[in-house]
Coordinates of C-alpha atoms in Angstrom, one line a residue:
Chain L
X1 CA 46.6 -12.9 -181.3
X2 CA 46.5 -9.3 -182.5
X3 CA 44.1 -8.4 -179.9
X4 CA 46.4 -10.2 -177.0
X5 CA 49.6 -8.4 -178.1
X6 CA 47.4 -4.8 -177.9
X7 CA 46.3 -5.6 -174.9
X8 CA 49.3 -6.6 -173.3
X9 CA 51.0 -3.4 -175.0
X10 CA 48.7 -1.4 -173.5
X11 CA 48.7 -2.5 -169.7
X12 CA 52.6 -2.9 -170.2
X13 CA 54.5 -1.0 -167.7
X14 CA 57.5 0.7 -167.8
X15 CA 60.3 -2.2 -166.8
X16 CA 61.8 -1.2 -164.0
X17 CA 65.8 -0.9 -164.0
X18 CA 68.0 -3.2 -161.5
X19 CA 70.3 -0.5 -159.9
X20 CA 73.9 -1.2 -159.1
X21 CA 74.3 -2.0 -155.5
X22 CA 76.4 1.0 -155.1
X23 CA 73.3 3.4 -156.8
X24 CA 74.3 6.7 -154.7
X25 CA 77.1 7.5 -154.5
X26 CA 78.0 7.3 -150.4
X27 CA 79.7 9.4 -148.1
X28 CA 83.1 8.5 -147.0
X29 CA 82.8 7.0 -143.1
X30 CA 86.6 6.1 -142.6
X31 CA 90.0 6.6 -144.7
X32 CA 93.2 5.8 -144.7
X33 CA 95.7 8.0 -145.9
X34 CA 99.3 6.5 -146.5
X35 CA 99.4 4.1 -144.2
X36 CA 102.5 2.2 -143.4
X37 CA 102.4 -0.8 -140.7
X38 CA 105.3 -2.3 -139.1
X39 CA 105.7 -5.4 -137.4
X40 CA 109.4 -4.9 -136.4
X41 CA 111.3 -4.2 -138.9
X42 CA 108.9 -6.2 -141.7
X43 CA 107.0 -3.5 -143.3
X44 CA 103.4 -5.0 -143.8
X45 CA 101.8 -2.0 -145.3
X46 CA 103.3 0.1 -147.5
X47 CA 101.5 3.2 -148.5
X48 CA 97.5 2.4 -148.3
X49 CA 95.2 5.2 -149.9
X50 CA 91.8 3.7 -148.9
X51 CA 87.9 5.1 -148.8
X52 CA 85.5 3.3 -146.7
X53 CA 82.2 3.9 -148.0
X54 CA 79.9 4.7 -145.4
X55 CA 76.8 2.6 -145.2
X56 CA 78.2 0.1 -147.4
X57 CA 80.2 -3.3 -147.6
X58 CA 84.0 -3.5 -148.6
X59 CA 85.7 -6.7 -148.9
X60 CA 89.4 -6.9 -149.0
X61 CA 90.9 -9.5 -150.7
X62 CA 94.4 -10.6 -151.3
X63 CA 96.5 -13.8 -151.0
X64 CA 98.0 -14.6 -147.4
X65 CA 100.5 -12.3 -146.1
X66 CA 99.4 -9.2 -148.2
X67 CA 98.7 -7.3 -145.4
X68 CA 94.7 -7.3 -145.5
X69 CA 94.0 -8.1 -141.8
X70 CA 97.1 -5.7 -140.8
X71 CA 95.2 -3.4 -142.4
X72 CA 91.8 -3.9 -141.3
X73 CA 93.5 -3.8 -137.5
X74 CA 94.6 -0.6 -138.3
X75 CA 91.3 0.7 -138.4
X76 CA 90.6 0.0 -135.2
X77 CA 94.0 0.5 -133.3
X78 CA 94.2 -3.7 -132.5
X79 CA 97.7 -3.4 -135.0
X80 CA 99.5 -1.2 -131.9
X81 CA 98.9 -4.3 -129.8
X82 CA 100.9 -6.5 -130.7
X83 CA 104.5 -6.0 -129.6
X84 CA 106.6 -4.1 -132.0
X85 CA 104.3 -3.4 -134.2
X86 CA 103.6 0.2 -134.8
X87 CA 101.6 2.3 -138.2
X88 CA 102.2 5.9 -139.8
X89 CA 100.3 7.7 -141.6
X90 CA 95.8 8.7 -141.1
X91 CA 93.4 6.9 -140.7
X92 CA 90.2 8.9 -140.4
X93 CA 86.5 8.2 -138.8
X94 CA 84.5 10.9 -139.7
X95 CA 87.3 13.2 -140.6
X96 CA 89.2 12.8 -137.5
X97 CA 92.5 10.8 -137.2
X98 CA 92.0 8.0 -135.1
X99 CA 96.0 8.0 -134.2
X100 CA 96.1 11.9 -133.2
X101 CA 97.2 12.7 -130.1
X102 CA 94.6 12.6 -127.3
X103 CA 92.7 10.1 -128.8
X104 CA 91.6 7.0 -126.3
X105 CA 91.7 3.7 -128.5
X106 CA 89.0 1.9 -126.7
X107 CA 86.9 4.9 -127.6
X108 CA 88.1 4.5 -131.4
X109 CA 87.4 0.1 -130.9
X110 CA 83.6 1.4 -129.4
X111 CA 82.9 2.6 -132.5
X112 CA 84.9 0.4 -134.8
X113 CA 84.1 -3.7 -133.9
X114 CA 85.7 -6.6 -134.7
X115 CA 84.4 -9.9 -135.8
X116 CA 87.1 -12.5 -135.9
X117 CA 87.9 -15.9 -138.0
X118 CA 87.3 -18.2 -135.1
X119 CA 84.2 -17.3 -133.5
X120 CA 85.1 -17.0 -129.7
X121 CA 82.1 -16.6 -127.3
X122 CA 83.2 -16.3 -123.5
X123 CA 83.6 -19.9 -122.9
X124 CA 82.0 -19.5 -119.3
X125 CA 79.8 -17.0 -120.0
X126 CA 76.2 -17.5 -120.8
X127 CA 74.7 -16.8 -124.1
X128 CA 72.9 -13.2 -122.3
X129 CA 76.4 -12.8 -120.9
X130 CA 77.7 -12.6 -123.9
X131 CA 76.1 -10.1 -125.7
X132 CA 76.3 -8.0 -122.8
X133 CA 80.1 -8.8 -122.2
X134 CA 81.4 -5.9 -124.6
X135 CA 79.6 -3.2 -122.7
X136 CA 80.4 -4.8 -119.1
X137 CA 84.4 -4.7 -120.4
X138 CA 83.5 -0.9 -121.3
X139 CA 82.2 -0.2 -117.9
X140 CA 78.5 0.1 -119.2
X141 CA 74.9 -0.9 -117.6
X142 CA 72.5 -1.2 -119.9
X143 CA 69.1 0.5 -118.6
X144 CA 67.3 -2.4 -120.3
X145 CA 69.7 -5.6 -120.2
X146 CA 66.7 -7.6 -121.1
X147 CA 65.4 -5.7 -124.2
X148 CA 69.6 -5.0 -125.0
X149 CA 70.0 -8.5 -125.6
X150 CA 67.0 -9.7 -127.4
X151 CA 67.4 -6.9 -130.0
X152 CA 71.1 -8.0 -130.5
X153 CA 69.7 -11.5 -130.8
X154 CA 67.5 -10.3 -133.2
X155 CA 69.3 -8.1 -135.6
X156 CA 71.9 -11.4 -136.6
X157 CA 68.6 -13.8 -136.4
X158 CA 69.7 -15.7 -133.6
X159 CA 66.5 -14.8 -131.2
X160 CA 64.2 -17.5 -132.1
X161 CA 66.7 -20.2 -131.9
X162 CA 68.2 -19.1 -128.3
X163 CA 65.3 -17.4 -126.4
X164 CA 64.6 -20.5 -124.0
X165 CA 68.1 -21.0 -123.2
X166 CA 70.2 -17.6 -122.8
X167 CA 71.0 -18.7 -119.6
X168 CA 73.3 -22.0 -121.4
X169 CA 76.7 -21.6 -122.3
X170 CA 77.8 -19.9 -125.5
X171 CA 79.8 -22.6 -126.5
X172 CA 76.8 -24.7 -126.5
X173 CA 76.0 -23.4 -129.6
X174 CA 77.1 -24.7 -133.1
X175 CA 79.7 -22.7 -134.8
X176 CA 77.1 -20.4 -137.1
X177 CA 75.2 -19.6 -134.2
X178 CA 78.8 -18.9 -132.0
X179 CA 80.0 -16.6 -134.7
X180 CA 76.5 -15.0 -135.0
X181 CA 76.5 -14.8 -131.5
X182 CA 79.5 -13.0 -131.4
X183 CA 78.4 -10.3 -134.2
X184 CA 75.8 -9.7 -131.7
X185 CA 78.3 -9.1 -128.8
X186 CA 79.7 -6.3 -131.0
X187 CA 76.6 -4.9 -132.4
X188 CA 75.6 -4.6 -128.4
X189 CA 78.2 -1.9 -128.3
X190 CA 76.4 -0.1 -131.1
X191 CA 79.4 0.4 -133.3
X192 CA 79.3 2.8 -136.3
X193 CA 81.7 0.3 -138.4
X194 CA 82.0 -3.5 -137.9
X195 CA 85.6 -5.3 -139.4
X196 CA 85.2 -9.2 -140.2
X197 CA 88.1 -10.7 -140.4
X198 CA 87.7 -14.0 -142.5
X199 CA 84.3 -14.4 -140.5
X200 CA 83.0 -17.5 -142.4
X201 CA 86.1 -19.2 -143.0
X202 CA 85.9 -22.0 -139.8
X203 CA 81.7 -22.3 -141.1
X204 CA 80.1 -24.8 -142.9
X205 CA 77.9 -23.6 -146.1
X206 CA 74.9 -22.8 -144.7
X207 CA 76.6 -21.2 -141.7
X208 CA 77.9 -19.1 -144.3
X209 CA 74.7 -18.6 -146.1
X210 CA 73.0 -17.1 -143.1
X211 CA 76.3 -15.2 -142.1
X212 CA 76.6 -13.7 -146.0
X213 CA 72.5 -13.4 -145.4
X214 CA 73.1 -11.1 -142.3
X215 CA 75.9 -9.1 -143.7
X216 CA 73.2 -8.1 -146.4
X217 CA 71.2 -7.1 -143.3
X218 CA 73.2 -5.1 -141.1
X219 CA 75.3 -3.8 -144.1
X220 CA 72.6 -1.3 -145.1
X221 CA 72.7 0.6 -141.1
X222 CA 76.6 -0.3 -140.6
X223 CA 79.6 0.8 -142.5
X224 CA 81.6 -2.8 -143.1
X225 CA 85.0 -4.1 -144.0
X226 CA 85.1 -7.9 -144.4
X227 CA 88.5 -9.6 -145.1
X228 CA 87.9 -13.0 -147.4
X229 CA 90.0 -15.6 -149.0
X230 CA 87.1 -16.4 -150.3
X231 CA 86.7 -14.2 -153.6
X232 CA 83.1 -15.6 -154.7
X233 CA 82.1 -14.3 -151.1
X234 CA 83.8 -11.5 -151.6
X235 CA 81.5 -10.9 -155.0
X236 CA 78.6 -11.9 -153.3
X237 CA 78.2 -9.7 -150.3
X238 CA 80.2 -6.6 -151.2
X239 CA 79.5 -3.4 -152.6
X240 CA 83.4 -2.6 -152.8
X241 CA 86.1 -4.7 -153.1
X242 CA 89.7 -3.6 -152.9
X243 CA 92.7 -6.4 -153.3
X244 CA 95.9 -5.9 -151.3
X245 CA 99.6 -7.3 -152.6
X246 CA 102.4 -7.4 -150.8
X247 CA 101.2 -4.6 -148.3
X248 CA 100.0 -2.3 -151.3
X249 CA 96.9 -2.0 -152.6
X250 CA 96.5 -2.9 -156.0
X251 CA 92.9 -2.0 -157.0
X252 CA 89.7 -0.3 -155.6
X253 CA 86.7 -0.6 -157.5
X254 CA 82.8 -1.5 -157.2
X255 CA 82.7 -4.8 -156.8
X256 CA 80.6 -5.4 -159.8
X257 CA 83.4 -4.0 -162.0
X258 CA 85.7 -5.7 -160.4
X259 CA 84.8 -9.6 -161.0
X260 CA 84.0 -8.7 -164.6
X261 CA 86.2 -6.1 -165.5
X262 CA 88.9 -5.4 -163.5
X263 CA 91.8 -2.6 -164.6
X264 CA 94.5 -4.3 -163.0
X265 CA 96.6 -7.0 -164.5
X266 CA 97.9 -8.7 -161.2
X267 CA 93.8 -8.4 -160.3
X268 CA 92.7 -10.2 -162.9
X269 CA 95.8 -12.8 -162.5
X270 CA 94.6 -12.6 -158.8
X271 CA 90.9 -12.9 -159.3
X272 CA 91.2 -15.5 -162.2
X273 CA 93.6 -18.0 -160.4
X274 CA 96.6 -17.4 -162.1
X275 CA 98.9 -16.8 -158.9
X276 CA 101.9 -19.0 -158.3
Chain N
X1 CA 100.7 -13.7 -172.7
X2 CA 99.0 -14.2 -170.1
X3 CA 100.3 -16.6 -167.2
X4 CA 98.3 -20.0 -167.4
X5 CA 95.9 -20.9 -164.6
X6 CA 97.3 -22.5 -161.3
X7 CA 95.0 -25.4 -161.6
X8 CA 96.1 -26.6 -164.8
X9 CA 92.8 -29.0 -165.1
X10 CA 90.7 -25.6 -165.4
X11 CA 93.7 -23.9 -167.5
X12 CA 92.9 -27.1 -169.9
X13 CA 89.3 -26.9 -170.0
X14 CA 89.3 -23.5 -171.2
X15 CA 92.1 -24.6 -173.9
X16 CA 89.6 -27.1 -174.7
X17 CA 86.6 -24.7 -175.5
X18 CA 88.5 -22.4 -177.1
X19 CA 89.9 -25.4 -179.6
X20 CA 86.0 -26.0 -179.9
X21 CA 85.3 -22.4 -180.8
X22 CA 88.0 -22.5 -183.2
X23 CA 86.6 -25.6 -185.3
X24 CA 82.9 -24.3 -184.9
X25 CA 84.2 -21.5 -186.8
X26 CA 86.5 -23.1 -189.2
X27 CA 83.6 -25.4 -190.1
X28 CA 81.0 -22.3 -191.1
X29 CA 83.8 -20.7 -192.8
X30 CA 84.1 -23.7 -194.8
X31 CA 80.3 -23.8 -195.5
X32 CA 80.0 -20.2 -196.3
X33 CA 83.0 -20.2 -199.0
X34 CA 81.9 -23.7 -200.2
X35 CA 77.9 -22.2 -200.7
X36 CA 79.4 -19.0 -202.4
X37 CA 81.3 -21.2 -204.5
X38 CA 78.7 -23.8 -205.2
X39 CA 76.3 -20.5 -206.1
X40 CA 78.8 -19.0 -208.4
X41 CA 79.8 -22.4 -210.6
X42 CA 75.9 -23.3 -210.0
X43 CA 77.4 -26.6 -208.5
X44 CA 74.8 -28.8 -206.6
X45 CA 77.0 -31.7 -205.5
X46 CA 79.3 -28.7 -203.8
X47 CA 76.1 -27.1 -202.2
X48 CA 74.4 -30.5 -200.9
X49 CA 78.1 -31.1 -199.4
X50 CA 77.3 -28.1 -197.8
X51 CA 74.0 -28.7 -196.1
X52 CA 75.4 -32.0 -195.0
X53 CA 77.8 -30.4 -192.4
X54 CA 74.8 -28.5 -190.8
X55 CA 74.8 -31.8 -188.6
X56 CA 78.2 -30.9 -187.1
X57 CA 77.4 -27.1 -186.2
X58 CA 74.4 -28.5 -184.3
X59 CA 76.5 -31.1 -182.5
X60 CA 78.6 -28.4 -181.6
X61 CA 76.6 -25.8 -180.4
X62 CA 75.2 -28.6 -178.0
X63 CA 78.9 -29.2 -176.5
X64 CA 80.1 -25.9 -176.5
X65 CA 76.7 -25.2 -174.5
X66 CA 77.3 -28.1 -171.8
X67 CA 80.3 -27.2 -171.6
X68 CA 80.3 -23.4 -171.2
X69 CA 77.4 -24.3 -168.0
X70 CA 80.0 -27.0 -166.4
X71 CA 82.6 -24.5 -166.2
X72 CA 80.1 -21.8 -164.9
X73 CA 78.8 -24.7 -162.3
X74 CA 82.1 -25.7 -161.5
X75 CA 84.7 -22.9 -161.8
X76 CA 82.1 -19.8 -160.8
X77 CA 84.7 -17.9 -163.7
X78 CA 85.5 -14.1 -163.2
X79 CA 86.7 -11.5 -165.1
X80 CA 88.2 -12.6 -168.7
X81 CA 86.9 -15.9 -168.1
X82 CA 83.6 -14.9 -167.0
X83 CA 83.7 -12.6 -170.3
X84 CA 85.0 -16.0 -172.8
X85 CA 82.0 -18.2 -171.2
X86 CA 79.6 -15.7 -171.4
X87 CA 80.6 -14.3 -174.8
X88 CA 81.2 -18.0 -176.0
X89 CA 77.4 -19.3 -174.9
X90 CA 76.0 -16.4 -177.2
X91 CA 78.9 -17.2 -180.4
X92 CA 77.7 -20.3 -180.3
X93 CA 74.1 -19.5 -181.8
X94 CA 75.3 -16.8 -184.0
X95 CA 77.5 -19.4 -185.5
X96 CA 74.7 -22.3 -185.5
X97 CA 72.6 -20.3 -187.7
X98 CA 75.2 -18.9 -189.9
X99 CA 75.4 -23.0 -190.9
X100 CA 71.2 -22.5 -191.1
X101 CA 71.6 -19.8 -193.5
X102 CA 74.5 -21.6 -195.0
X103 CA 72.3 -24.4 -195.9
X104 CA 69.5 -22.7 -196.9
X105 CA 71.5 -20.9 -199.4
X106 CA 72.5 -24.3 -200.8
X107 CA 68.9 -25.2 -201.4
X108 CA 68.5 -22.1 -203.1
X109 CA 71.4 -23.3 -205.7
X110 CA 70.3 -26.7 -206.2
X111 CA 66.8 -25.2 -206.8
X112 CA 68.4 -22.6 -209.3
X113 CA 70.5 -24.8 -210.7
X114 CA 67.3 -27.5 -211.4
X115 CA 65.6 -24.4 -213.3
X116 CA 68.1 -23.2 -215.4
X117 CA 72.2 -23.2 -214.8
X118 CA 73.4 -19.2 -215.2
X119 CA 76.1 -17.9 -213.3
X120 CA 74.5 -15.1 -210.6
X121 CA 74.7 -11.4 -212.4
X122 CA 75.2 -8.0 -211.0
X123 CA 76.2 -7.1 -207.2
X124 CA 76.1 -11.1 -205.9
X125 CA 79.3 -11.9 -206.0
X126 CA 80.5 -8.8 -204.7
X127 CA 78.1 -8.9 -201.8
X128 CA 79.2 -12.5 -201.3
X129 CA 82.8 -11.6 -201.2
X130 CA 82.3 -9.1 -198.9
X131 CA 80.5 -11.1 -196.3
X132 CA 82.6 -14.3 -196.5
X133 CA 85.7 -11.4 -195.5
X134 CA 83.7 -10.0 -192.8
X135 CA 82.8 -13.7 -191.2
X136 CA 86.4 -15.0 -191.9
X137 CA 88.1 -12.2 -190.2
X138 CA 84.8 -11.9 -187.8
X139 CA 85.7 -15.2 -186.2
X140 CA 89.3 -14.6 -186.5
X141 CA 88.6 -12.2 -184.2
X142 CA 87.2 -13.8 -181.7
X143 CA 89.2 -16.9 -181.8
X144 CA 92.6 -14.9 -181.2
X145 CA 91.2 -11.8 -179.2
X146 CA 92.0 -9.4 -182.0
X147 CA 89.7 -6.5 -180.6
X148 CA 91.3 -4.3 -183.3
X149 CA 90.4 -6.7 -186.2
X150 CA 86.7 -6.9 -184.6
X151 CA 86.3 -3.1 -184.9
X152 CA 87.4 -3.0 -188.4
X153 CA 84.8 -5.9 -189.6
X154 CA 82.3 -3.9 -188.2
X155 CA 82.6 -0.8 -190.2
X156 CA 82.1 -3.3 -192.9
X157 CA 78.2 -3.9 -192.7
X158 CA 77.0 -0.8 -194.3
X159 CA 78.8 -2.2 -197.2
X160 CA 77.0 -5.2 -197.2
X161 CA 73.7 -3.6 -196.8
X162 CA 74.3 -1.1 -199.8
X163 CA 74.8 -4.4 -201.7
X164 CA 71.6 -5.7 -200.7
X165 CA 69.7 -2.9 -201.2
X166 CA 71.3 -2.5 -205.0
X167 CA 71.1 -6.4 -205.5
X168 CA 67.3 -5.9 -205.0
X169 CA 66.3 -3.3 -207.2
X170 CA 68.5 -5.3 -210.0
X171 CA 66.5 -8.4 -209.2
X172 CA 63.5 -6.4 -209.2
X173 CA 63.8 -4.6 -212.2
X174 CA 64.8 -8.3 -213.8
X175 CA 61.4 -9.6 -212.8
X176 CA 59.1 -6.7 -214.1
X177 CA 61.3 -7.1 -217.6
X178 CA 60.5 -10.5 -217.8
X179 CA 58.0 -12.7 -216.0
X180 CA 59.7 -16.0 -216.4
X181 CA 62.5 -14.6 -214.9
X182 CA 60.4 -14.3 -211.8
X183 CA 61.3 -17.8 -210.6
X184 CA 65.5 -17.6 -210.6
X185 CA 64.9 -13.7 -209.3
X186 CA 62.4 -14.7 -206.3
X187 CA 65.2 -16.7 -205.2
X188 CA 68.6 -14.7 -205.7
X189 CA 66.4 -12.8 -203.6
X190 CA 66.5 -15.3 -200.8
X191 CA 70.1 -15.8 -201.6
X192 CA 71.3 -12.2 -200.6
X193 CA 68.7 -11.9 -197.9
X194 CA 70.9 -14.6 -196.5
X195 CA 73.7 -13.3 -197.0
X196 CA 72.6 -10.3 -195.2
X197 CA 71.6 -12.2 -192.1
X198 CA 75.1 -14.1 -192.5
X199 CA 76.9 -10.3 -192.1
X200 CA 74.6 -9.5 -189.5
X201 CA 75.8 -12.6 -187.6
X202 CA 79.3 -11.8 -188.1
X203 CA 78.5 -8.3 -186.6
X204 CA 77.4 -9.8 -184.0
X205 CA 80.6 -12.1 -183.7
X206 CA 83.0 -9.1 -183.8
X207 CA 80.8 -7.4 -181.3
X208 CA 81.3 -10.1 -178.7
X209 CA 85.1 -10.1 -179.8
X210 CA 85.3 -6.6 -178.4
X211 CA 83.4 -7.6 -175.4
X212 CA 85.4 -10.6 -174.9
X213 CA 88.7 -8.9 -174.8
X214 CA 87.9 -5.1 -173.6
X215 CA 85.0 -6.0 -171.7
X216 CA 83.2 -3.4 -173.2
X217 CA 79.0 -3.6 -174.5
X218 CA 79.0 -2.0 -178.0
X219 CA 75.7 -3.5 -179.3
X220 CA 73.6 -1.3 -181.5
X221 CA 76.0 1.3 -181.7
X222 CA 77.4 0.3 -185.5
X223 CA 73.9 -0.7 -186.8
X224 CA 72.5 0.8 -189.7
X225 CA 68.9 -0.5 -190.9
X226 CA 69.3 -3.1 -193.9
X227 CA 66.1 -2.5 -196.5
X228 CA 63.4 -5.1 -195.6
X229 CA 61.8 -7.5 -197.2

């Protein structure tokens, strides 16, 4: 017995640590500097102070009506669309305001995709149309359309179940692999940040699972902002999490902290269930 | 206060391990007073009283246990209720064997009591004292989320430990006086080491108190080495 416990004391190795997610501190890719959105005369943002940590995952969380998806299409100028609605205030992409003058927003929604709740392939576009629909719309030609889509395919694991039949309809395809699909469309354009609004919410559990499985993925090349209602996602894929409240934001922290030890009362009311 | 859950099923489930907390504690406070009692009147039918209650500790931990996992499988808590379950599946064991040592104690009496009935000299029932305060407010502690209370029992332990160490060489220098008090010394030995372990536990309880309401890890930052045996 003596002679196991030496021997195992002396091959032991150092035990290696588990870092936080968040181990380095990242750079800053966008941030929003009092930001105030309007539809009308509602106010649905009131004031949002928010780093985007580049390279890394932030979910926003908050109940309905708090202003999280008006925020997220604020980062990519899709808030100024609808009519009446306007925003003051920065936001930045690398330091430079995406509202100052002179700036093109379909430049700004290049670099900055969107994934929404309901995935929404072309309905009479084929699945290789698809991918390639975001760059057609900017007025792009791929020099390789071929090797374009298959690297698309690939990067949200959709390749190997689509390969023999890109030339079917999107909407063939079962939700997942729609809303995966659709990731791919925007990934296509080569975007530096991807938003996902509620991206898993019309998905069944494993849908989800390989969704979550690919935000994991793609999380460590793109800068992300993924709005949830669904707080255990929220815990499992970010590396932030920041929780809006009636169009302010409450709390900003590493996610870790956050769903153990979060500063904020109305967070931990939020995050516990005790709202309403 | 805090406002209650919106799903008042989980808000009730919760209420319900906390109530089972609550009487897990009460019971080894019971056991501890009732062996320190039993150990200073030398009172056997008190200490086998004692050992009997071991039983319901055990069938506690067990429930607290499957319960604490139902909740996690079920609930996926966050926050302060990730903090209770996670703090309550460790309480549990600290408690179960502060009944162990409880009981063992009580063995100790009925032994000491079969040799020859003398009330315990010297620093015992001052060390005892002192660690049936520290469990009692210990567990006090972490029944009502007194984080404040918690700090205080653990500045208590180095107390304890300057007991045990003063208890021994009195026990000690009792044996190498006289041999044939070698057999009541050997196990007022046991006794305090016991008692030791029992303050340790409640260090531990307070510990988790702190963590339970601040969220904060202070393990191994009060300790101070009790003399071995």
């Amino acid at each position: 017995m003596s002679m196991m416990m030496a021997q195992s004391k002396s091959e032991s190795q150092p035990i290696p640590v588990t870092p936080p997610r968040a181990a380095v501190a990242p750079g800053i890719k966008m941030e929003a500097k009092g930001l105030k959105a309007w539809f009308g005369k509602s106010q649905a943002l009131k004031g949002i102070d928010l780093p985007l940590a580049e390279n890394q995952v932030t979910a926003i969380i908050g109940p309905s009506g708090c202003g999280k998806s008006t925020f997220v299409r604020c980062l990519n100028r899709m808030h100024e669309v609808v009519p009446g609605a306007h925003a003051t205030g920065t936001v930045t992409l690398d330091g430079a305001d995406i509202y100052g003058a002179g700036t093109d927003p379909v430049l700004v929604r290049r670099r900055v995709g969107m994934v929404f709740q309901k995935p929404n392939p072309f309905p009479t576009m084929s699945i290789r149309e698809n991918v390639l629909a975001g760059l057609r719309l900017n007025g792009r030609r791929p020099a390789d359309a071929a090797a374009l889509v298959e690297t698309s395919l690939r990067q949200v694991a959709l390749w190997d179940e689509v390969k023999d039949r890109l030339d079917r309809a999107g909407t063939s395809l079962s939700g997942g692999q729609q809303q995966r699909l659709c990731i791919a469309r925007a990934l296509a354009l080569e975007p530096e940040v991807l938003l996902m609004d509620e991206p898993c919410s019309a998905l069944d559990p494993i849908a989800t699972a390989r969704i979550e499985e690919l935000i994991h993925e793609i999380g460590q090349r793109y800068t992300i902002v993924i709005v949830t209602h669904n707080m255990q996602q929220a815990a499992r894929v970010s590396h932030y999490t920041a929780f809006f409240y009636m169009g302010e934001l409450i709390e900003h922290a590493p996610t870790d902290r956050m769903f153990t030890q979060p500063s904020n009362p109305k967070t931990e009311d939020y995050i516990t269930g005790r709202f309403g | 206060m805090r406002a209650p859950h919106t799903d008042r099923e989980y808000e009730a489930e919760l209420a319900l391990l906390r109530q089972r907390v609550r009487a897990m504690g009460a019971i080894v406070r019971e056991m501890l007073v009732g062996g320190v009692r039993a150990l200073v009147d030398g009172d056997t039918v008190r200490a086998q009283a004692v050992i009997d209650r071991d039983e319901e500790i055990d069938r506690l931990e067990v429930e607290l246990d499957e319960q604490c996992l139902r909740v996690l499988a079920r609930r996926q808590p966050v926050a302060s209720d990730l903090r209770l379950i996670a703090a309550t599946l460790k309480l549990v064991t600290d408690l179960e064997r502060m009944g162990d040592l409880c009981g063992s104690l009580c063995e100790r009496v009925i032994e000491l009591a079969a040799a020859a009935p003398q009330t315990p000299a010297g620093s015992l029932p001052l060390m005892a004292a002192a660690v049936e305060a520290m469990v009692l407010d210990a567990i006090e502690a972490f029944v009502t989320g007194d984080a404040g209370l918690a700090e205080q029992v653990l500045t208590r332990d180095d107390l304890v430990d300057s007991y045990f160490a003063q208890l021994l060489g009195e026990l000690f220098a009792d044996m190498m006086a006289q041999p044939a008090a070698i057999y009541r010394a050997t196990r007022l030995t046991s006794v305090a080491k016991y008692l030791e372990r029992i303050a340790d536990h409640a260090t531990n309880v307070a510990e988790l108190a702190v963590f339970m309401v601040n969220g904060e890890d202070i393990r191994h930052r009060h300790r101070s080495r009790a003399p071995r045996i």
